[in-house]
PDB file of C-alpha atoms in Angstrom:
ATOM      1  CA  GLU J 277       0.162   0.277   0.081  1.00  0.00           C
ATOM      2  CA  LYS J 278       2.754   2.563   0.527  1.00  0.00           C
ATOM      3  CA  LYS J 279       4.611   1.627  -2.825  1.00  0.00           C
ATOM      4  CA  LYS J 280       1.546   2.005  -4.435  1.00  0.00           C
ATOM      5  CA  HIS J 281       1.004   5.235  -2.585  1.00  0.00           C
ATOM      6  CA  ALA J 282       4.579   6.763  -3.503  1.00  0.00           C
ATOM      7  CA  ARG J 283       3.890   6.140  -7.106  1.00  0.00           C
ATOM      8  CA  GLN J 284       0.712   7.911  -6.976  1.00  0.00           C
ATOM      9  CA  SER J 285       2.343  10.491  -5.415  1.00  0.00           C
ATOM     10  CA  PHE J 286       5.472  10.939  -7.651  1.00  0.00           C
ATOM     11  CA  LEU J 287       2.967  10.842 -10.710  1.00  0.00           C
ATOM     12  CA  GLY J 288       1.129  13.152  -9.581  1.00  0.00           C
ATOM     13  CA  PHE J 289       3.818  15.524  -8.751  1.00  0.00           C
ATOM     14  CA  PHE J 290       5.680  14.621 -12.630  1.00  0.00           C
ATOM     15  CA  PHE J 291       1.919  15.529 -14.157  1.00  0.00           C
ATOM     16  CA  TRP J 292       1.241  18.807 -11.835  1.00  0.00           C
ATOM     17  CA  CYS J 293       5.484  19.849 -13.014  1.00  0.00           C
ATOM     18  CA  ALA J 294       4.895  18.671 -17.193  1.00  0.00           C
ATOM     19  CA  ARG J 295       1.590  20.882 -16.793  1.00  0.00           C
ATOM     20  CA  ALA J 296       2.695  23.600 -15.251  1.00  0.00           C
ATOM     21  CA  ARG J 297       5.639  24.409 -17.329  1.00  0.00           C
ATOM     22  CA  LYS J 298       5.321  27.960 -19.250  1.00  0.00           C
ATOM     23  CA  SER J 299       7.886  26.781 -21.771  1.00  0.00           C
ATOM     24  CA  ASN J 300       7.103  25.240 -25.389  1.00  0.00           C
ATOM     25  CA  MET J 301      10.159  22.829 -24.129  1.00  0.00           C
ATOM     26  CA  PRO J 302       9.260  19.487 -22.739  1.00  0.00           C
ATOM     27  CA  LEU J 303       9.784  18.200 -18.887  1.00  0.00           C
ATOM     28  CA  VAL J 304      12.712  16.280 -19.362  1.00  0.00           C
ATOM     29  CA  LEU J 305      13.425  13.030 -16.654  1.00  0.00           C
ATOM     30  CA  TRP J 306      16.214  11.355 -16.782  1.00  0.00           C
ATOM     31  CA  VAL J 307      17.074   7.765 -15.913  1.00  0.00           C
ATOM     32  CA  GLU J 308      20.015   6.543 -14.250  1.00  0.00           C
ATOM     33  CA  GLY J 309      21.534   3.427 -12.958  1.00  0.00           C
ATOM     34  CA  LEU J 310      23.175   0.284 -13.706  1.00  0.00           C
ATOM     35  CA  PRO J 311      22.730  -2.044 -16.559  1.00  0.00           C
ATOM     36  CA  GLY J 312      20.274  -4.542 -15.283  1.00  0.00           C
ATOM     37  CA  SER J 313      18.505  -1.927 -12.539  1.00  0.00           C
ATOM     38  CA  GLY J 314      15.023  -2.009 -14.461  1.00  0.00           C
ATOM     39  CA  LYS J 315      15.276   1.409 -16.301  1.00  0.00           C
ATOM     40  CA  SER J 316      13.761   0.376 -19.724  1.00  0.00           C
ATOM     41  CA  THR J 317      10.784  -1.069 -17.479  1.00  0.00           C
ATOM     42  CA  LEU J 318      10.534   1.771 -15.480  1.00  0.00           C
ATOM     43  CA  CYS J 319      10.574   4.486 -18.374  1.00  0.00           C
ATOM     44  CA  VAL J 320       7.653   2.084 -20.370  1.00  0.00           C
ATOM     45  CA  TYR J 321       5.646   2.495 -16.827  1.00  0.00           C
ATOM     46  CA  LEU J 322       6.067   6.201 -16.432  1.00  0.00           C
ATOM     47  CA  ALA J 323       5.355   7.102 -20.077  1.00  0.00           C
ATOM     48  CA  ALA J 324       2.287   4.769 -20.275  1.00  0.00           C
ATOM     49  CA  ALA J 325       0.685   6.399 -17.033  1.00  0.00           C
ATOM     50  CA  LEU J 326       1.688  10.288 -17.933  1.00  0.00           C
ATOM     51  CA  GLU J 327      -0.180   9.426 -21.084  1.00  0.00           C
ATOM     52  CA  ALA J 328      -2.996   8.031 -19.765  1.00  0.00           C
ATOM     53  CA  ARG J 329      -3.080  11.365 -17.834  1.00  0.00           C
ATOM     54  CA  GLY J 330      -3.420  13.028 -21.319  1.00  0.00           C
ATOM     55  CA  LEU J 331       0.443  13.739 -21.527  1.00  0.00           C
ATOM     56  CA  ARG J 332       2.279  13.830 -24.642  1.00  0.00           C
ATOM     57  CA  VAL J 333       5.410  11.541 -24.008  1.00  0.00           C
ATOM     58  CA  VAL J 334       8.809  10.433 -26.062  1.00  0.00           C
ATOM     59  CA  ILE J 335      11.062   8.135 -24.558  1.00  0.00           C
ATOM     60  CA  THR J 336      14.987   7.788 -25.732  1.00  0.00           C
ATOM     61  CA  HIS J 337      16.410   4.384 -25.456  1.00  0.00           C
ATOM     62  CA  GLU J 338      20.493   3.290 -25.252  1.00  0.00           C
ATOM     63  CA  PRO J 339      21.634   3.642 -28.847  1.00  0.00           C
ATOM     64  CA  VAL J 340      22.985   0.443 -27.951  1.00  0.00           C
ATOM     65  CA  ASN J 341      22.294  -0.936 -32.050  1.00  0.00           C
ATOM     66  CA  LEU J 342      25.310   1.753 -32.963  1.00  0.00           C
ATOM     67  CA  LEU J 343      27.885  -1.164 -31.516  1.00  0.00           C
ATOM     68  CA  VAL J 344      25.666  -4.091 -32.541  1.00  0.00           C
ATOM     69  CA  ASP J 345      25.231  -2.729 -36.332  1.00  0.00           C
ATOM     70  CA  SER J 346      28.745  -1.750 -36.745  1.00  0.00           C
ATOM     71  CA  GLY J 347      30.240  -4.729 -35.173  1.00  0.00           C
ATOM     72  CA  LEU J 348      31.905  -2.828 -32.520  1.00  0.00           C
ATOM     73  CA  LEU J 349      30.391  -4.781 -29.519  1.00  0.00           C
ATOM     74  CA  ASP J 350      31.874  -7.762 -30.357  1.00  0.00           C
ATOM     75  CA  ASP J 351      35.095  -6.587 -30.608  1.00  0.00           C
ATOM     76  CA  PHE J 352      34.971  -4.769 -27.484  1.00  0.00           C
ATOM     77  CA  TYR J 353      34.232  -8.184 -26.009  1.00  0.00           C
ATOM     78  CA  ALA J 354      37.209  -9.419 -27.647  1.00  0.00           C
ATOM     79  CA  ASP J 355      39.513  -7.007 -27.142  1.00  0.00           C
ATOM     80  CA  LYS J 356      38.071  -4.074 -25.022  1.00  0.00           C
ATOM     81  CA  ALA J 357      41.887  -2.065 -24.756  1.00  0.00           C
ATOM     82  CA  SER J 358      41.950  -1.638 -28.360  1.00  0.00           C
ATOM     83  CA  VAL J 359      37.681  -0.589 -29.084  1.00  0.00           C
ATOM     84  CA  GLY J 360      37.556   1.183 -25.968  1.00  0.00           C
ATOM     85  CA  LEU J 361      38.185   4.677 -26.683  1.00  0.00           C
ATOM     86  CA  ARG J 362      35.622   4.202 -29.773  1.00  0.00           C
ATOM     87  CA  VAL J 363      32.929   1.835 -28.220  1.00  0.00           C
ATOM     88  CA  GLU J 364      32.885   4.861 -25.550  1.00  0.00           C
ATOM     89  CA  LEU J 365      32.586   7.757 -28.470  1.00  0.00           C
ATOM     90  CA  THR J 366      30.147   6.268 -30.435  1.00  0.00           C
ATOM     91  CA  MET J 367      27.739   5.382 -27.236  1.00  0.00           C
ATOM     92  CA  LEU J 368      28.542   9.145 -25.825  1.00  0.00           C
ATOM     93  CA  ARG J 369      27.879  10.323 -29.719  1.00  0.00           C
ATOM     94  CA  GLY J 370      24.621   8.463 -30.307  1.00  0.00           C
ATOM     95  CA  ARG J 371      23.100   9.171 -26.966  1.00  0.00           C
ATOM     96  CA  ALA J 372      23.651  13.442 -27.428  1.00  0.00           C
ATOM     97  CA  ASP J 373      21.846  12.817 -30.683  1.00  0.00           C
ATOM     98  CA  LEU J 374      18.915  11.206 -29.623  1.00  0.00           C
ATOM     99  CA  GLN J 375      18.286  13.455 -26.789  1.00  0.00           C
ATOM    100  CA  ARG J 376      19.104  16.703 -28.792  1.00  0.00           C
ATOM    101  CA  ARG J 377      16.904  15.615 -31.802  1.00  0.00           C
ATOM    102  CA  ALA J 378      14.203  13.121 -30.309  1.00  0.00           C
ATOM    103  CA  VAL J 379      11.631  15.314 -29.321  1.00  0.00           C
ATOM    104  CA  PRO J 380       8.656  16.369 -32.047  1.00  0.00           C
ATOM    105  CA  ASP J 381       6.813  19.271 -31.554  1.00  0.00           C
ATOM    106  CA  GLY J 382       4.035  19.218 -28.742  1.00  0.00           C
ATOM    107  CA  MET J 383       5.414  16.730 -27.088  1.00  0.00           C
ATOM    108  CA  ASP J 384       4.982  17.006 -23.413  1.00  0.00           C
ATOM    109  CA  VAL J 385       7.780  14.676 -21.428  1.00  0.00           C
ATOM    110  CA  LEU J 386      11.122  13.638 -22.766  1.00  0.00           C
ATOM    111  CA  ILE J 387      12.192  10.205 -20.565  1.00  0.00           C
ATOM    112  CA  CYS J 388      15.564   9.577 -21.377  1.00  0.00           C
ATOM    113  CA  ASP J 389      16.018   5.767 -20.313  1.00  0.00           C
ATOM    114  CA  THR J 390      20.112   6.414 -19.468  1.00  0.00           C
ATOM    115  CA  SER J 391      20.785   9.904 -20.326  1.00  0.00           C
ATOM    116  CA  ILE J 392      24.326  11.802 -21.873  1.00  0.00           C
ATOM    117  CA  ALA J 393      25.680  12.018 -17.841  1.00  0.00           C
ATOM    118  CA  SER J 394      26.255   8.291 -17.480  1.00  0.00           C
ATOM    119  CA  SER J 395      28.618   8.301 -20.787  1.00  0.00           C
ATOM    120  CA  CYS J 396      30.886   9.754 -18.381  1.00  0.00           C
ATOM    121  CA  VAL J 397      30.215   7.309 -16.065  1.00  0.00           C
ATOM    122  CA  PHE J 398      30.608   3.999 -18.302  1.00  0.00           C
ATOM    123  CA  ALA J 399      33.836   6.229 -19.370  1.00  0.00           C
ATOM    124  CA  ALA J 400      35.130   6.466 -16.119  1.00  0.00           C
ATOM    125  CA  ALA J 401      34.816   2.642 -15.499  1.00  0.00           C
ATOM    126  CA  THR J 402      36.443   1.787 -18.337  1.00  0.00           C
ATOM    127  CA  HIS J 403      39.318   3.824 -17.350  1.00  0.00           C
ATOM    128  CA  ALA J 404      39.523   3.056 -14.015  1.00  0.00           C
ATOM    129  CA  ASN J 405      39.653  -0.968 -15.242  1.00  0.00           C
ATOM    130  CA  GLY J 406      42.802   0.238 -17.716  1.00  0.00           C
ATOM    131  CA  THR J 407      40.754  -0.507 -20.726  1.00  0.00           C
ATOM    132  CA  LEU J 408      41.350   3.550 -21.740  1.00  0.00           C
ATOM    133  CA  THR J 409      44.651   4.728 -21.341  1.00  0.00           C
ATOM    134  CA  ASP J 410      44.790   8.374 -19.499  1.00  0.00           C
ATOM    135  CA  GLU J 411      45.744   9.936 -22.664  1.00  0.00           C
ATOM    136  CA  ALA J 412      42.336   8.326 -24.386  1.00  0.00           C
ATOM    137  CA  TYR J 413      40.088   8.973 -21.105  1.00  0.00           C
ATOM    138  CA  ALA J 414      41.275  13.005 -21.897  1.00  0.00           C
ATOM    139  CA  GLU J 415      40.113  12.690 -25.066  1.00  0.00           C
ATOM    140  CA  TYR J 416      37.041  11.362 -24.437  1.00  0.00           C
ATOM    141  CA  GLY J 417      36.724  14.341 -21.716  1.00  0.00           C
ATOM    142  CA  ARG J 418      36.849  17.419 -24.111  1.00  0.00           C
ATOM    143  CA  GLU J 419      34.689  15.213 -26.518  1.00  0.00           C
ATOM    144  CA  TYR J 420      31.767  14.880 -23.573  1.00  0.00           C
ATOM    145  CA  ALA J 421      32.617  18.775 -22.569  1.00  0.00           C
ATOM    146  CA  ALA J 422      31.344  19.405 -26.408  1.00  0.00           C
ATOM    147  CA  ARG J 423      28.365  17.213 -26.895  1.00  0.00           C
ATOM    148  CA  SER J 424      27.117  17.601 -23.284  1.00  0.00           C
ATOM    149  CA  ALA J 425      26.684  21.408 -23.856  1.00  0.00           C
ATOM    150  CA  SER J 426      24.191  20.656 -27.024  1.00  0.00           C
ATOM    151  CA  VAL J 427      21.513  18.752 -24.247  1.00  0.00           C
ATOM    152  CA  PRO J 428      18.483  20.033 -23.356  1.00  0.00           C
ATOM    153  CA  PRO J 429      19.569  19.393 -19.031  1.00  0.00           C
ATOM    154  CA  PRO J 430      16.939  17.595 -16.908  1.00  0.00           C
ATOM    155  CA  ASP J 431      14.507  18.560 -14.788  1.00  0.00           C
ATOM    156  CA  LEU J 432      13.978  15.832 -12.614  1.00  0.00           C
ATOM    157  CA  VAL J 433      16.517  12.702 -12.471  1.00  0.00           C
ATOM    158  CA  VAL J 434      15.473   9.229 -11.381  1.00  0.00           C
ATOM    159  CA  ALA J 435      18.258   7.083  -9.947  1.00  0.00           C
ATOM    160  CA  ILE J 436      17.190   3.539  -9.418  1.00  0.00           C
ATOM    161  CA  LEU J 437      19.730   1.875  -6.792  1.00  0.00           C
ATOM    162  CA  ALA J 438      19.782  -1.685  -7.546  1.00  0.00           C
ATOM    163  CA  SER J 439      22.935  -3.392  -5.962  1.00  0.00           C
ATOM    164  CA  PRO J 440      25.735  -4.990  -8.963  1.00  0.00           C
ATOM    165  CA  ALA J 441      24.272  -8.210  -7.312  1.00  0.00           C
ATOM    166  CA  VAL J 442      20.622  -7.780  -8.257  1.00  0.00           C
ATOM    167  CA  CYS J 443      21.459  -6.184 -11.470  1.00  0.00           C
ATOM    168  CA  ARG J 444      23.599  -9.400 -12.630  1.00  0.00           C
ATOM    169  CA  GLN J 445      20.933 -11.499 -11.771  1.00  0.00           C
ATOM    170  CA  HIS J 446      18.437  -9.647 -13.828  1.00  0.00           C
ATOM    171  CA  ILE J 447      21.596  -9.804 -16.592  1.00  0.00           C
ATOM    172  CA  VAL J 448      21.658 -13.257 -16.411  1.00  0.00           C
ATOM    173  CA  ARG J 449      17.751 -13.945 -16.751  1.00  0.00           C
ATOM    174  CA  ARG J 450      17.359 -11.516 -19.415  1.00  0.00           C
ATOM    175  CA  ALA J 451      20.300 -13.547 -21.328  1.00  0.00           C
ATOM    176  CA  LYS J 452      18.354 -16.463 -20.507  1.00  0.00           C
ATOM    177  CA  ALA J 453      15.224 -15.421 -22.144  1.00  0.00           C
ATOM    178  CA  ASP J 454      16.634 -13.942 -25.129  1.00  0.00           C
ATOM    179  CA  ALA J 455      19.579 -15.476 -27.031  1.00  0.00           C
ATOM    180  CA  SER J 456      20.386 -12.448 -29.015  1.00  0.00           C
ATOM    181  CA  ARG J 457      21.328 -11.262 -24.962  1.00  0.00           C
ATOM    182  CA  ALA J 458      23.937 -13.655 -24.088  1.00  0.00           C
ATOM    183  CA  SER J 459      26.651 -11.763 -25.070  1.00  0.00           C
ATOM    184  CA  GLU J 460      25.862  -9.674 -22.108  1.00  0.00           C
ATOM    185  CA  LEU J 461      26.584 -12.412 -19.839  1.00  0.00           C
ATOM    186  CA  GLU J 462      30.046 -12.319 -20.298  1.00  0.00           C
ATOM    187  CA  GLY J 463      30.190  -8.169 -21.349  1.00  0.00           C
ATOM    188  CA  ILE J 464      28.785  -7.327 -17.960  1.00  0.00           C
ATOM    189  CA  SER J 465      30.457  -9.130 -15.267  1.00  0.00           C
ATOM    190  CA  ALA J 466      29.512  -8.452 -11.687  1.00  0.00           C
ATOM    191  CA  GLU J 467      33.219  -6.675 -11.081  1.00  0.00           C
ATOM    192  CA  TYR J 468      32.193  -4.419 -14.057  1.00  0.00           C
ATOM    193  CA  LEU J 469      29.082  -3.722 -12.117  1.00  0.00           C
ATOM    194  CA  ALA J 470      30.765  -3.113  -9.162  1.00  0.00           C
ATOM    195  CA  SER J 471      32.927  -0.686 -10.908  1.00  0.00           C
ATOM    196  CA  LEU J 472      29.951   1.220 -12.604  1.00  0.00           C
ATOM    197  CA  GLN J 473      28.298   1.626  -9.273  1.00  0.00           C
ATOM    198  CA  THR J 474      31.330   3.263  -7.590  1.00  0.00           C
ATOM    199  CA  GLN J 475      31.531   5.790 -10.730  1.00  0.00           C
ATOM    200  CA  PHE J 476      27.546   6.628 -10.452  1.00  0.00           C
ATOM    201  CA  THR J 477      28.613   7.203  -6.389  1.00  0.00           C
ATOM    202  CA  ARG J 478      31.585   9.975  -7.022  1.00  0.00           C
ATOM    203  CA  LEU J 479      28.561  11.474  -9.826  1.00  0.00           C
ATOM    204  CA  THR J 480      26.130  11.531  -7.235  1.00  0.00           C
ATOM    205  CA  LEU J 481      28.356  12.988  -4.831  1.00  0.00           C
ATOM    206  CA  SER J 482      29.888  15.338  -7.384  1.00  0.00           C
ATOM    207  CA  ARG J 483      26.523  17.197  -8.434  1.00  0.00           C
TER     208      ARG J 483
END
């Protein structure tokens, strides 16, 4: 009952914020968290609930297709060091382009499933584990500064605080249900999730 009340209160607050805006720009919501934490599920739930209240909503999802279609994802799992910077820059550019261009006229709410801010979290984790050299990480930082300046800032950020262990369980379950996602089992290890959690915590404390 308490969880139901909390969900209704959050949706009511968010609905009020969207309706109260004076700008023609949509209300921007970032949903952040570790892989497997349930971000996509929450985004779909929020969009459906807000649309049921008469709001026009658009969701941006992770542009993983950029890695899959180019073969970069398989290359990354095979040899992270050689393509690590290309992978991080590809995802950074994809997230920035989506958030900058994804909103048609007349939309009330933009929900970002993993925002451009998460790009620096993933890059920091990749740097911390040695995949990105100091020079490559510095190059990434310069590109991030340029790209992030063109992205609308969020009005609200929702962080899903799921533990690495729980996220890993979700990833295993997801891979078993969908064979096309089996590579996630190797690419998103428990150690990598723990490293991401450290970087997310640092980002949160620095804001």
